[in-house]
Amino acid sequence: AKEISCPPFFTSFTKRKVIDEQMDKWINLKVIEPSQSPWAAPAFITYRNRK
């Protein structure tokens, strides 16, 4: 399939820090792994129980 280019979504510094910390945690737990793929999907933060 043809690659498409999309600009990254704007994320506040605070949310970016939360995303980076969670990604590092999941990488260490082997839930996810780093990738150099040209394909990507945006990360979204959803809060549960107001946390």
mmCIF file of C-alpha atoms in Angstrom:
data_model
loop_
_atom_site.group_PDB
_atom_site.id
_atom_site.type_symbol
_atom_site.label_atom_id
_atom_site.label_comp_id
_atom_site.label_asym_id
_atom_site.label_seq_id
_atom_site.Cartn_x
_atom_site.Cartn_y
_atom_site.Cartn_z
ATOM 1 C CA ALA A 1 0.000 0.000 0.000
ATOM 2 C CA LYS A 2 1.100 3.539 -0.629
ATOM 3 C CA GLU A 3 2.503 5.378 2.381
ATOM 4 C CA ILE A 4 0.763 8.565 3.404
ATOM 5 C CA SER A 5 2.173 11.421 5.425
ATOM 6 C CA CYS A 6 0.215 12.857 8.335
ATOM 7 C CA PRO A 7 1.436 15.560 10.666
ATOM 8 C CA PRO A 8 1.721 14.528 14.309
ATOM 9 C CA PHE A 9 -1.104 15.424 16.658
ATOM 10 C CA PHE A 10 -0.385 18.240 19.089
ATOM 11 C CA THR A 11 0.029 16.974 22.645
ATOM 12 C CA SER A 12 0.667 19.097 25.694
ATOM 13 C CA PHE A 13 3.954 18.637 27.526
ATOM 14 C CA THR A 14 2.151 17.051 30.486
ATOM 15 C CA LYS A 15 0.298 14.505 28.344
ATOM 16 C CA ARG A 16 3.442 13.796 26.304
ATOM 17 C CA LYS A 17 5.283 12.965 29.513
ATOM 18 C CA VAL A 18 2.503 10.546 30.554
ATOM 19 C CA ILE A 19 2.560 8.887 27.122
ATOM 20 C CA ASP A 20 6.355 8.516 27.173
ATOM 21 C CA GLU A 21 6.331 7.035 30.689
ATOM 22 C CA GLN A 22 3.613 4.525 29.780
ATOM 23 C CA MET A 23 5.372 3.553 26.553
ATOM 24 C CA ASP A 24 8.634 2.963 28.458
ATOM 25 C CA LYS A 25 6.750 0.843 30.998
ATOM 26 C CA TRP A 26 5.134 -1.273 28.266
ATOM 27 C CA ILE A 27 8.453 -1.691 26.438
ATOM 28 C CA ASN A 28 10.108 -2.924 29.656
ATOM 29 C CA LEU A 29 7.215 -5.354 30.243
ATOM 30 C CA LYS A 30 7.519 -6.580 26.611
ATOM 31 C CA VAL A 31 3.901 -5.584 25.920
ATOM 32 C CA ILE A 32 5.069 -3.514 22.952
ATOM 33 C CA GLU A 33 8.352 -3.235 21.090
ATOM 34 C CA PRO A 34 10.115 -0.346 19.358
ATOM 35 C CA SER A 35 9.528 -0.115 15.632
ATOM 36 C CA GLN A 36 11.068 1.723 12.689
ATOM 37 C CA SER A 37 8.052 1.111 10.469
ATOM 38 C CA PRO A 38 6.873 3.893 8.161
ATOM 39 C CA TRP A 39 3.342 3.161 9.444
ATOM 40 C CA ALA A 40 2.159 4.777 12.651
ATOM 41 C CA ALA A 41 -0.971 5.350 14.674
ATOM 42 C CA PRO A 42 -1.687 8.231 17.020
ATOM 43 C CA ALA A 43 -1.689 7.689 20.768
ATOM 44 C CA PHE A 44 -4.673 8.884 22.738
ATOM 45 C CA ILE A 45 -4.984 9.340 26.475
ATOM 46 C CA THR A 46 -8.274 8.334 28.035
ATOM 47 C CA TYR A 47 -8.900 8.854 31.698
ATOM 48 C CA ARG A 48 -10.829 6.370 33.789
ATOM 49 C CA ASN A 49 -12.506 7.309 37.045
ATOM 50 C CA ARG A 50 -11.109 10.843 36.719
ATOM 51 C CA LYS A 51 -7.505 9.644 37.060
#
